[in-house]
């Protein structure tokens, strides 16, 4: 009897010890991450998918479901998304709730399972240029290749994937020559390009025999939301205004400090978001700084305004525009005309705003209390004994002769010494008598003795 009681106590104790672990087992849910891909495929959606899949890995998500509605976009970005999806270790499903055209079709075929809503479509993956015309064959050939290999990787008929690109292909009763292939939901199911018609993610998980799951919607964190904010053309225009205005005021008043600091901060906020989103390339950023250096050289080193100044303006303005468009080393074949127009208008408005700021804000800035606190306001007048002459003795009034022709600069001979000299624009022959009228600076100003 005592032995039986002892055994019962041990059983109860073991049960009590096991309860927490049983509770944990019951509480563990399947995690499903939903990613909304309902925009043009470009560097922004490329980075969105990269961040989403990284989060899925960090959070040990069991399934990723891409809810898709897109007409396509940039081939390069779609290819990078396709590669990430194929390499992802956990199942990735796509739920096409309306359209998966072009680049969207490529990404869908890369997923482990394809589900489509009623009246959805997938296909039409011919590569087109910004004006809607078919791209050259080298692009079509590449697209056919990756569509075919992606379909093979997931056990789908590669001929169908290729027919979504090539309108010349015709086989069975699926395609017709002269038309690229696009499947409706029922056609996709019939030909193995869709598992089932569904109306929600619940139905998708039910078909996967997952009843108890936690649905997590992927959302950008605060940092990425701020980055997205600075990609707004309006904000970009303001940053361009600050960049150009800051550089101008610093060049006009060297050593003040805060204009160039403002320009550097604005340039950082301008270039970094585009760089992180894959739009700004290293060469475009270098091009911008070369443009600034050329402008500075034109102002401080090279007299007048010539090739360096014009090139600097072209480089600076060009770089500010190029970082906003997804060009491939100046290849604009796949850049939407609207995107290029918006980028150009944004940059031009920003620069025009900075010009207005220069003319109307420059005078007020120089008279403000803030400017007077940081700028040296003391003047060194001749009446106070200051001079900028580099001569060892006063030269004004001394006479000599033109050692070379002065047109208007050259050399003069005074008391046996040769000096650099220039006139007020007059032409003086060699050997003519001259008189010094100013000795400020490193050269003498002279005129011909009449």
Short mmCIF file of C-alpha atoms in Angstrom, two decimals:
data_model
loop_
_atom_site.label_atom_id
_atom_site.label_comp_id
_atom_site.label_asym_id
_atom_site.label_seq_id
_atom_site.Cartn_x
_atom_site.Cartn_y
_atom_site.Cartn_z
CA UNK A 1 0.00 0.00 0.00
CA UNK A 2 2.79 2.38 0.93
CA UNK A 3 4.60 1.41 -2.29
CA UNK A 4 1.47 2.21 -4.31
CA UNK A 5 1.15 5.62 -2.67
CA UNK A 6 4.80 6.33 -3.35
CA UNK A 7 4.35 5.42 -7.01
CA UNK A 8 1.28 7.64 -7.29
CA UNK A 9 3.21 10.55 -5.78
CA UNK A 10 6.04 10.04 -8.26
CA UNK A 11 3.57 9.93 -11.14
CA UNK A 12 1.94 13.14 -10.00
CA UNK A 13 5.35 14.78 -9.60
CA UNK A 14 6.45 13.71 -13.10
CA UNK A 15 3.18 14.96 -14.54
CA UNK A 16 3.57 18.32 -12.83
CA UNK A 17 7.11 18.64 -14.14
CA UNK A 18 5.98 17.79 -17.66
CA UNK A 19 3.05 20.22 -17.74
CA UNK A 20 5.10 23.33 -18.66
CA UNK A 21 6.66 21.49 -21.60
CA UNK A 22 3.28 20.19 -22.71
CA UNK A 23 1.95 23.74 -22.51
CA UNK A 24 4.80 25.05 -24.62
CA UNK A 25 4.17 22.36 -27.22
CA UNK A 26 0.50 23.29 -27.36
CA UNK A 27 1.29 27.04 -27.61
CA UNK A 28 3.74 26.71 -30.50
CA UNK A 29 2.07 28.01 -33.65
CA UNK A 30 3.06 27.93 -37.27
CA UNK A 31 4.32 31.35 -38.36
CA UNK A 32 3.25 32.72 -41.74
CA UNK A 33 4.74 35.96 -43.07
CA UNK A 34 2.63 37.83 -45.62
CA UNK A 35 4.44 40.25 -47.98
CA UNK A 36 2.34 42.59 -50.11
CA UNK A 37 3.88 43.07 -53.56
CA UNK A 38 1.42 45.38 -55.27
CA UNK A 39 3.64 47.85 -57.12
CA UNK A 40 6.05 48.09 -60.02
CA UNK A 41 9.06 45.79 -59.67
CA UNK A 42 11.97 48.18 -59.14
CA UNK A 43 14.82 48.73 -56.66
CA UNK A 44 12.32 49.67 -53.96
CA UNK A 45 10.35 46.41 -54.20
CA UNK A 46 13.65 44.56 -54.59
CA UNK A 47 14.81 45.90 -51.23
CA UNK A 48 11.36 45.28 -49.73
CA UNK A 49 11.64 41.57 -50.61
CA UNK A 50 15.20 41.41 -49.31
CA UNK A 51 14.17 42.87 -45.94
CA UNK A 52 11.10 40.61 -45.76
CA UNK A 53 13.04 37.40 -46.38
CA UNK A 54 15.71 38.49 -43.90
CA UNK A 55 13.01 39.00 -41.27
CA UNK A 56 11.51 35.62 -42.12
CA UNK A 57 14.88 34.00 -41.44
CA UNK A 58 15.48 35.90 -38.20
CA UNK A 59 11.99 35.12 -36.86
CA UNK A 60 12.12 31.44 -37.95
CA UNK A 61 8.98 31.84 -40.03
CA UNK A 62 7.55 28.56 -41.37
CA UNK A 63 5.93 29.96 -44.55
CA UNK A 64 6.21 33.13 -46.62
CA UNK A 65 3.20 34.16 -48.71
CA UNK A 66 3.67 36.87 -51.35
CA UNK A 67 0.37 38.55 -52.11
CA UNK A 68 0.91 39.83 -55.65
CA UNK A 69 -0.69 42.31 -58.00
CA UNK A 70 1.78 43.81 -60.47
CA UNK A 71 2.15 44.46 -64.18
CA UNK A 72 5.92 43.91 -63.96
CA UNK A 73 8.90 46.20 -63.92
CA UNK A 74 12.69 46.11 -64.11
CA UNK A 75 14.14 42.79 -65.26
CA UNK A 76 17.32 43.16 -63.18
CA UNK A 77 15.39 43.64 -59.94
CA UNK A 78 12.96 40.82 -60.76
CA UNK A 79 15.92 38.50 -61.37
CA UNK A 80 17.41 39.35 -57.97
CA UNK A 81 14.06 38.71 -56.24
CA UNK A 82 13.72 35.42 -58.15
CA UNK A 83 17.16 34.30 -56.95
CA UNK A 84 16.38 35.15 -53.33
CA UNK A 85 13.08 33.22 -53.49
CA UNK A 86 14.74 30.16 -55.05
CA UNK A 87 17.51 30.18 -52.42
CA UNK A 88 15.14 30.66 -49.47
CA UNK A 89 15.16 27.51 -47.33
CA UNK A 90 11.50 27.57 -46.26
CA UNK A 91 8.39 27.34 -48.48
CA UNK A 92 7.47 30.51 -50.37
CA UNK A 93 3.95 30.69 -51.79
CA UNK A 94 2.52 33.36 -54.08
CA UNK A 95 -1.11 34.43 -53.98
CA UNK A 96 -1.95 36.26 -57.22
CA UNK A 97 -5.06 38.21 -56.34
CA UNK A 98 -5.19 40.02 -59.65
CA UNK A 99 -2.18 40.19 -62.00
CA UNK A 100 1.28 38.66 -62.22
CA UNK A 101 2.53 39.97 -65.54
CA UNK A 102 6.06 40.13 -66.93
CA UNK A 103 8.50 40.40 -64.01
CA UNK A 104 5.66 39.38 -61.69
CA UNK A 105 5.27 36.11 -63.62
CA UNK A 106 8.99 35.38 -63.22
CA UNK A 107 8.82 35.88 -59.45
CA UNK A 108 5.65 33.77 -59.22
CA UNK A 109 7.23 30.84 -61.09
CA UNK A 110 10.15 30.98 -58.64
CA UNK A 111 7.79 30.30 -55.72
CA UNK A 112 7.19 26.78 -54.42
CA UNK A 113 3.42 27.02 -54.91
CA UNK A 114 1.22 29.34 -56.95
CA UNK A 115 -2.33 30.19 -55.90
CA UNK A 116 -4.63 32.51 -57.83
CA UNK A 117 -7.83 34.36 -57.11
CA UNK A 118 -10.84 34.23 -59.39
CA UNK A 119 -10.26 36.22 -62.64
CA UNK A 120 -6.52 36.56 -61.96
CA UNK A 121 -3.86 36.15 -64.66
CA UNK A 122 -0.20 35.19 -65.05
CA UNK A 123 2.13 35.57 -68.04
CA UNK A 124 2.89 38.16 -70.75
CA UNK A 125 6.57 38.24 -69.83
CA UNK A 126 7.96 39.79 -73.00
CA UNK A 127 10.62 42.36 -72.15
CA UNK A 128 9.61 45.84 -73.28
CA UNK A 129 11.33 49.22 -73.37
CA UNK A 130 10.08 52.43 -71.76
CA UNK A 131 7.85 53.22 -74.77
CA UNK A 132 6.18 49.79 -74.69
CA UNK A 133 7.99 48.35 -77.70
CA UNK A 134 9.63 44.92 -77.54
CA UNK A 135 13.22 45.09 -76.33
CA UNK A 136 16.12 43.81 -78.49
CA UNK A 137 16.50 40.05 -78.81
CA UNK A 138 19.42 39.86 -76.37
CA UNK A 139 17.03 40.84 -73.57
CA UNK A 140 14.32 38.48 -74.81
CA UNK A 141 16.84 35.63 -75.00
CA UNK A 142 17.94 36.25 -71.42
CA UNK A 143 14.34 36.41 -70.20
CA UNK A 144 13.46 33.16 -72.01
CA UNK A 145 16.46 31.49 -70.40
CA UNK A 146 15.71 32.49 -66.81
CA UNK A 147 11.97 31.77 -67.21
CA UNK A 148 12.79 28.30 -68.53
CA UNK A 149 15.37 27.49 -65.82
CA UNK A 150 13.11 28.83 -63.06
CA UNK A 151 10.22 26.64 -64.20
CA UNK A 152 12.51 23.59 -64.35
CA UNK A 153 13.75 24.30 -60.80
CA UNK A 154 10.19 23.99 -59.47
CA UNK A 155 9.02 21.11 -61.67
CA UNK A 156 6.92 23.17 -64.08
CA UNK A 157 6.85 22.82 -67.85
CA UNK A 158 9.68 25.08 -69.14
CA UNK A 159 8.09 25.35 -72.60
CA UNK A 160 5.11 27.15 -71.09
CA UNK A 161 7.36 29.57 -69.22
CA UNK A 162 9.28 30.29 -72.41
CA UNK A 163 6.05 30.85 -74.36
CA UNK A 164 5.16 33.60 -71.88
CA UNK A 165 8.12 35.50 -73.36
CA UNK A 166 8.41 34.35 -76.97
CA UNK A 167 5.41 35.03 -79.20
CA UNK A 168 6.84 32.84 -81.98
CA UNK A 169 6.52 29.63 -79.96
CA UNK A 170 3.57 27.37 -80.65
CA UNK A 171 2.94 23.92 -79.22
CA UNK A 172 -0.04 21.69 -78.43
CA UNK A 173 -3.18 23.78 -78.15
CA UNK A 174 -1.84 26.04 -75.43
CA UNK A 175 -0.25 28.82 -77.45
CA UNK A 176 -0.82 30.50 -80.79
CA UNK A 177 1.93 31.95 -82.94
CA UNK A 178 2.08 35.73 -82.75
CA UNK A 179 0.74 35.94 -79.18
CA UNK A 180 2.62 35.73 -75.90
CA UNK A 181 1.10 33.31 -73.42
CA UNK A 182 -1.09 34.56 -70.58
CA UNK A 183 -3.03 32.15 -68.36
CA UNK A 184 -6.31 32.74 -66.62
CA UNK A 185 -6.76 31.03 -63.25
CA UNK A 186 -8.45 27.92 -64.71
CA UNK A 187 -5.88 27.65 -67.52
CA UNK A 188 -3.02 27.95 -65.07
CA UNK A 189 -4.51 25.16 -62.93
CA UNK A 190 -5.00 22.95 -65.99
CA UNK A 191 -1.38 23.37 -67.10
CA UNK A 192 0.33 23.02 -63.74
CA UNK A 193 1.01 26.71 -63.16
CA UNK A 194 -1.41 27.10 -60.28
CA UNK A 195 -2.23 24.75 -57.39
CA UNK A 196 -5.78 26.02 -56.85
CA UNK A 197 -8.17 28.92 -57.04
CA UNK A 198 -8.50 30.54 -53.61
CA UNK A 199 -9.98 33.68 -52.15
CA UNK A 200 -7.80 34.12 -49.05
CA UNK A 201 -4.60 33.07 -47.32
CA UNK A 202 -6.73 31.00 -44.95
CA UNK A 203 -7.65 28.73 -47.86
CA UNK A 204 -4.00 28.47 -48.88
CA UNK A 205 -2.93 27.36 -45.40
CA UNK A 206 -5.89 25.01 -45.14
CA UNK A 207 -4.76 23.30 -48.36
CA UNK A 208 -1.31 23.01 -46.78
CA UNK A 209 -2.97 21.32 -43.78
CA UNK A 210 -2.02 24.15 -41.45
CA UNK A 211 -4.93 25.08 -39.20
CA UNK A 212 -3.25 26.79 -36.26
CA UNK A 213 -1.01 29.57 -37.46
CA UNK A 214 0.00 33.15 -36.74
CA UNK A 215 -0.26 35.51 -39.73
CA UNK A 216 2.41 38.23 -39.62
CA UNK A 217 2.20 41.16 -42.02
CA UNK A 218 5.60 42.43 -43.07
CA UNK A 219 5.97 46.13 -42.43
CA UNK A 220 8.92 48.45 -42.86
CA UNK A 221 10.55 49.55 -39.60
CA UNK A 222 10.96 53.21 -38.63
CA UNK A 223 14.36 53.52 -40.34
CA UNK A 224 13.09 52.14 -43.63
CA UNK A 225 9.99 54.35 -43.45
CA UNK A 226 12.28 57.38 -43.07
CA UNK A 227 14.32 56.17 -46.06
CA UNK A 228 11.10 55.81 -48.06
CA UNK A 229 10.14 59.37 -47.04
CA UNK A 230 13.35 60.80 -48.48
CA UNK A 231 12.67 59.02 -51.78
CA UNK A 232 9.66 61.31 -52.25
CA UNK A 233 10.34 63.68 -55.19
CA UNK A 234 9.14 66.68 -53.15
CA UNK A 235 11.64 65.95 -50.36
CA UNK A 236 14.35 65.29 -52.95
CA UNK A 237 13.70 68.71 -54.48
CA UNK A 238 14.11 70.42 -51.08
CA UNK A 239 17.35 68.53 -50.45
CA UNK A 240 18.70 69.57 -53.86
CA UNK A 241 17.86 73.20 -53.00
CA UNK A 242 19.84 72.92 -49.73
CA UNK A 243 22.77 71.16 -51.44
CA UNK A 244 23.19 73.76 -54.20
CA UNK A 245 22.41 76.73 -51.93
CA UNK A 246 24.81 75.51 -49.22
CA UNK A 247 27.65 75.02 -51.70
CA UNK A 248 27.04 78.46 -53.22
CA UNK A 249 27.02 80.33 -49.91
CA UNK A 250 30.12 78.49 -48.70
CA UNK A 251 32.00 79.36 -51.89
CA UNK A 252 30.93 82.99 -51.55
CA UNK A 253 31.90 83.22 -47.87
CA UNK A 254 34.66 80.63 -47.28
CA UNK A 255 35.23 79.63 -43.68
CA UNK A 256 31.73 80.40 -42.38
CA UNK A 257 31.06 76.66 -42.00
CA UNK A 258 27.34 76.17 -41.56
CA UNK A 259 26.36 76.44 -45.28
CA UNK A 260 28.71 73.61 -46.25
CA UNK A 261 27.61 71.57 -43.22
CA UNK A 262 23.99 71.97 -44.32
CA UNK A 263 24.97 70.96 -47.87
CA UNK A 264 26.83 67.85 -46.64
CA UNK A 265 23.90 66.76 -44.45
CA UNK A 266 21.44 67.33 -47.31
CA UNK A 267 23.67 65.43 -49.75
CA UNK A 268 23.87 62.51 -47.31
CA UNK A 269 20.10 62.45 -46.86
CA UNK A 270 19.70 62.68 -50.64
CA UNK A 271 22.15 60.02 -51.81
CA UNK A 272 21.97 57.38 -49.02
CA UNK A 273 18.27 56.40 -49.47
CA UNK A 274 18.74 56.04 -53.23
CA UNK A 275 21.96 54.09 -52.67
CA UNK A 276 20.30 51.68 -50.23
CA UNK A 277 17.48 51.12 -52.70
CA UNK A 278 19.92 50.28 -55.47
CA UNK A 279 19.25 53.40 -57.55
CA UNK A 280 22.37 55.44 -56.81
CA UNK A 281 25.54 53.84 -58.14
CA UNK A 282 29.06 54.66 -56.95
CA UNK A 283 29.96 56.32 -60.24
CA UNK A 284 26.94 58.64 -60.02
CA UNK A 285 27.96 59.85 -56.55
CA UNK A 286 31.57 60.33 -57.73
CA UNK A 287 30.22 62.23 -60.73
CA UNK A 288 28.40 64.64 -58.38
CA UNK A 289 31.52 65.42 -56.33
CA UNK A 290 33.60 65.87 -59.48
CA UNK A 291 31.01 68.41 -60.64
CA UNK A 292 31.27 70.32 -57.35
CA UNK A 293 35.08 70.34 -57.55
CA UNK A 294 34.97 71.64 -61.13
CA UNK A 295 32.66 74.48 -60.10
CA UNK A 296 34.95 75.34 -57.17
CA UNK A 297 37.98 75.28 -59.46
CA UNK A 298 36.22 77.61 -61.89
CA UNK A 299 35.46 80.09 -59.11
CA UNK A 300 38.77 80.07 -57.23
CA UNK A 301 41.43 78.87 -59.67
CA UNK A 302 40.43 79.47 -63.30
CA UNK A 303 39.58 83.08 -64.22
CA UNK A 304 36.33 83.75 -66.05
CA UNK A 305 33.71 81.08 -66.64
CA UNK A 306 34.53 78.41 -69.17
CA UNK A 307 34.69 74.70 -69.81
CA UNK A 308 35.29 73.69 -66.18
CA UNK A 309 32.27 75.64 -64.94
CA UNK A 310 29.93 74.32 -67.63
CA UNK A 311 31.18 70.75 -67.13
CA UNK A 312 30.76 71.11 -63.37
CA UNK A 313 27.14 72.21 -63.74
CA UNK A 314 26.40 69.37 -66.19
CA UNK A 315 28.05 66.77 -63.92
CA UNK A 316 26.29 68.03 -60.79
CA UNK A 317 22.84 68.32 -62.33
CA UNK A 318 23.27 65.05 -64.26
CA UNK A 319 24.25 63.12 -61.12
CA UNK A 320 21.27 64.48 -59.15
CA UNK A 321 18.93 63.30 -61.92
CA UNK A 322 20.59 59.95 -62.62
CA UNK A 323 20.40 58.72 -59.02
CA UNK A 324 16.62 59.00 -59.16
CA UNK A 325 16.19 56.76 -62.21
CA UNK A 326 17.00 53.09 -62.60
CA UNK A 327 19.38 53.43 -65.54
CA UNK A 328 21.89 50.68 -66.29
CA UNK A 329 25.14 52.59 -66.83
CA UNK A 330 23.36 55.26 -68.89
CA UNK A 331 21.18 52.68 -70.64
CA UNK A 332 17.66 54.13 -70.44
CA UNK A 333 15.97 51.37 -72.44
CA UNK A 334 13.93 50.21 -69.45
CA UNK A 335 13.51 53.55 -67.69
CA UNK A 336 9.92 54.73 -67.72
CA UNK A 337 9.52 58.11 -69.43
CA UNK A 338 7.44 59.34 -66.48
CA UNK A 339 10.24 58.43 -64.04
CA UNK A 340 12.83 60.30 -66.08
CA UNK A 341 10.54 63.32 -66.41
CA UNK A 342 9.79 63.42 -62.67
CA UNK A 343 13.51 63.15 -61.84
CA UNK A 344 14.43 65.96 -64.26
CA UNK A 345 11.66 68.28 -63.07
CA UNK A 346 12.54 67.60 -59.41
CA UNK A 347 16.22 68.45 -59.96
CA UNK A 348 15.46 71.56 -62.04
CA UNK A 349 12.91 72.90 -59.53
CA UNK A 350 15.40 72.29 -56.71
CA UNK A 351 18.13 74.19 -58.56
CA UNK A 352 15.77 77.03 -59.53
CA UNK A 353 14.74 77.28 -55.89
CA UNK A 354 18.37 77.49 -54.83
CA UNK A 355 18.98 80.29 -57.38
CA UNK A 356 16.05 82.24 -55.95
CA UNK A 357 17.47 81.63 -52.47
CA UNK A 358 20.87 82.92 -53.61
CA UNK A 359 19.52 86.20 -54.99
CA UNK A 360 16.89 87.01 -52.37
CA UNK A 361 18.30 85.23 -49.34
CA UNK A 362 21.96 86.11 -49.81
CA UNK A 363 21.61 89.77 -48.92
CA UNK A 364 19.44 89.07 -45.88
CA UNK A 365 21.79 86.34 -44.68
CA UNK A 366 24.83 88.63 -44.83
CA UNK A 367 22.99 91.21 -42.70
CA UNK A 368 21.59 88.77 -40.15
CA UNK A 369 22.81 88.51 -36.56
CA UNK A 370 23.61 84.83 -36.99
CA UNK A 371 25.91 85.60 -39.96
CA UNK A 372 27.67 88.41 -38.08
CA UNK A 373 28.41 86.07 -35.19
CA UNK A 374 30.25 83.54 -37.34
CA UNK A 375 31.66 85.79 -40.10
CA UNK A 376 34.57 88.18 -39.81
CA UNK A 377 33.08 91.63 -40.23
CA UNK A 378 36.21 93.72 -39.68
CA UNK A 379 37.43 95.59 -42.76
CA UNK A 380 41.10 96.46 -43.29
CA UNK A 381 41.03 99.83 -45.09
CA UNK A 382 43.95 101.67 -46.67
CA UNK A 383 43.16 104.65 -44.45
CA UNK A 384 43.97 102.50 -41.43
CA UNK A 385 47.37 101.63 -42.86
CA UNK A 386 46.52 98.25 -44.41
CA UNK A 387 47.84 97.36 -47.85
CA UNK A 388 47.96 94.25 -49.99
CA UNK A 389 51.24 95.13 -51.73
CA UNK A 390 53.96 92.51 -51.96
CA UNK A 391 56.63 95.09 -52.93
CA UNK A 392 59.56 95.84 -50.64
CA UNK A 393 59.18 99.59 -51.16
CA UNK A 394 56.48 101.90 -52.50
CA UNK A 395 56.41 101.77 -56.30
CA UNK A 396 53.62 104.20 -57.17
CA UNK A 397 54.94 107.08 -59.30
CA UNK A 398 58.13 105.33 -60.38
CA UNK A 399 58.89 105.28 -64.08
CA UNK A 400 60.56 102.74 -66.30
CA UNK A 401 60.09 101.05 -69.64
CA UNK A 402 58.14 98.09 -71.00
CA UNK A 403 60.52 95.13 -70.90
CA UNK A 404 58.06 93.12 -73.05
CA UNK A 405 54.91 93.94 -74.93
CA UNK A 406 52.04 94.54 -72.48
CA UNK A 407 48.73 93.18 -73.87
CA UNK A 408 47.56 93.95 -71.27
CA UNK A 409 50.01 92.07 -69.04
CA UNK A 410 53.72 91.55 -69.38
CA UNK A 411 56.94 92.74 -67.73
CA UNK A 412 58.44 96.16 -67.03
CA UNK A 413 61.98 97.31 -66.16
CA UNK A 414 62.28 99.79 -63.29
CA UNK A 415 65.61 100.82 -61.72
CA UNK A 416 67.30 97.79 -63.23
CA UNK A 417 64.74 95.28 -61.84
CA UNK A 418 62.10 93.39 -63.84
CA UNK A 419 58.54 93.28 -62.47
CA UNK A 420 55.27 91.65 -63.56
CA UNK A 421 52.88 94.33 -64.70
CA UNK A 422 49.56 94.95 -66.40
CA UNK A 423 47.65 97.86 -67.87
CA UNK A 424 44.03 98.95 -67.58
CA UNK A 425 43.47 97.24 -70.93
CA UNK A 426 45.73 99.34 -73.09
CA UNK A 427 48.34 97.92 -75.44
CA UNK A 428 51.92 99.11 -74.75
CA UNK A 429 54.83 98.33 -77.07
CA UNK A 430 58.15 97.00 -75.84
CA UNK A 431 60.53 99.81 -74.89
CA UNK A 432 57.79 102.40 -74.30
CA UNK A 433 58.05 104.61 -71.21
CA UNK A 434 55.68 103.65 -68.36
CA UNK A 435 54.71 104.92 -64.92
CA UNK A 436 53.42 102.86 -61.99
CA UNK A 437 49.91 103.87 -60.89
CA UNK A 438 49.26 101.04 -58.36
CA UNK A 439 51.41 98.50 -56.51
CA UNK A 440 48.70 96.42 -54.81
CA UNK A 441 49.01 92.67 -55.16
CA UNK A 442 51.87 90.84 -56.81
CA UNK A 443 51.85 92.80 -60.10
CA UNK A 444 52.24 96.50 -60.84
CA UNK A 445 49.53 98.44 -62.61
CA UNK A 446 51.12 100.79 -65.14
CA UNK A 447 50.25 103.21 -67.89
CA UNK A 448 52.19 104.63 -70.81
CA UNK A 449 53.88 107.99 -70.26
CA UNK A 450 52.47 110.39 -72.80
#
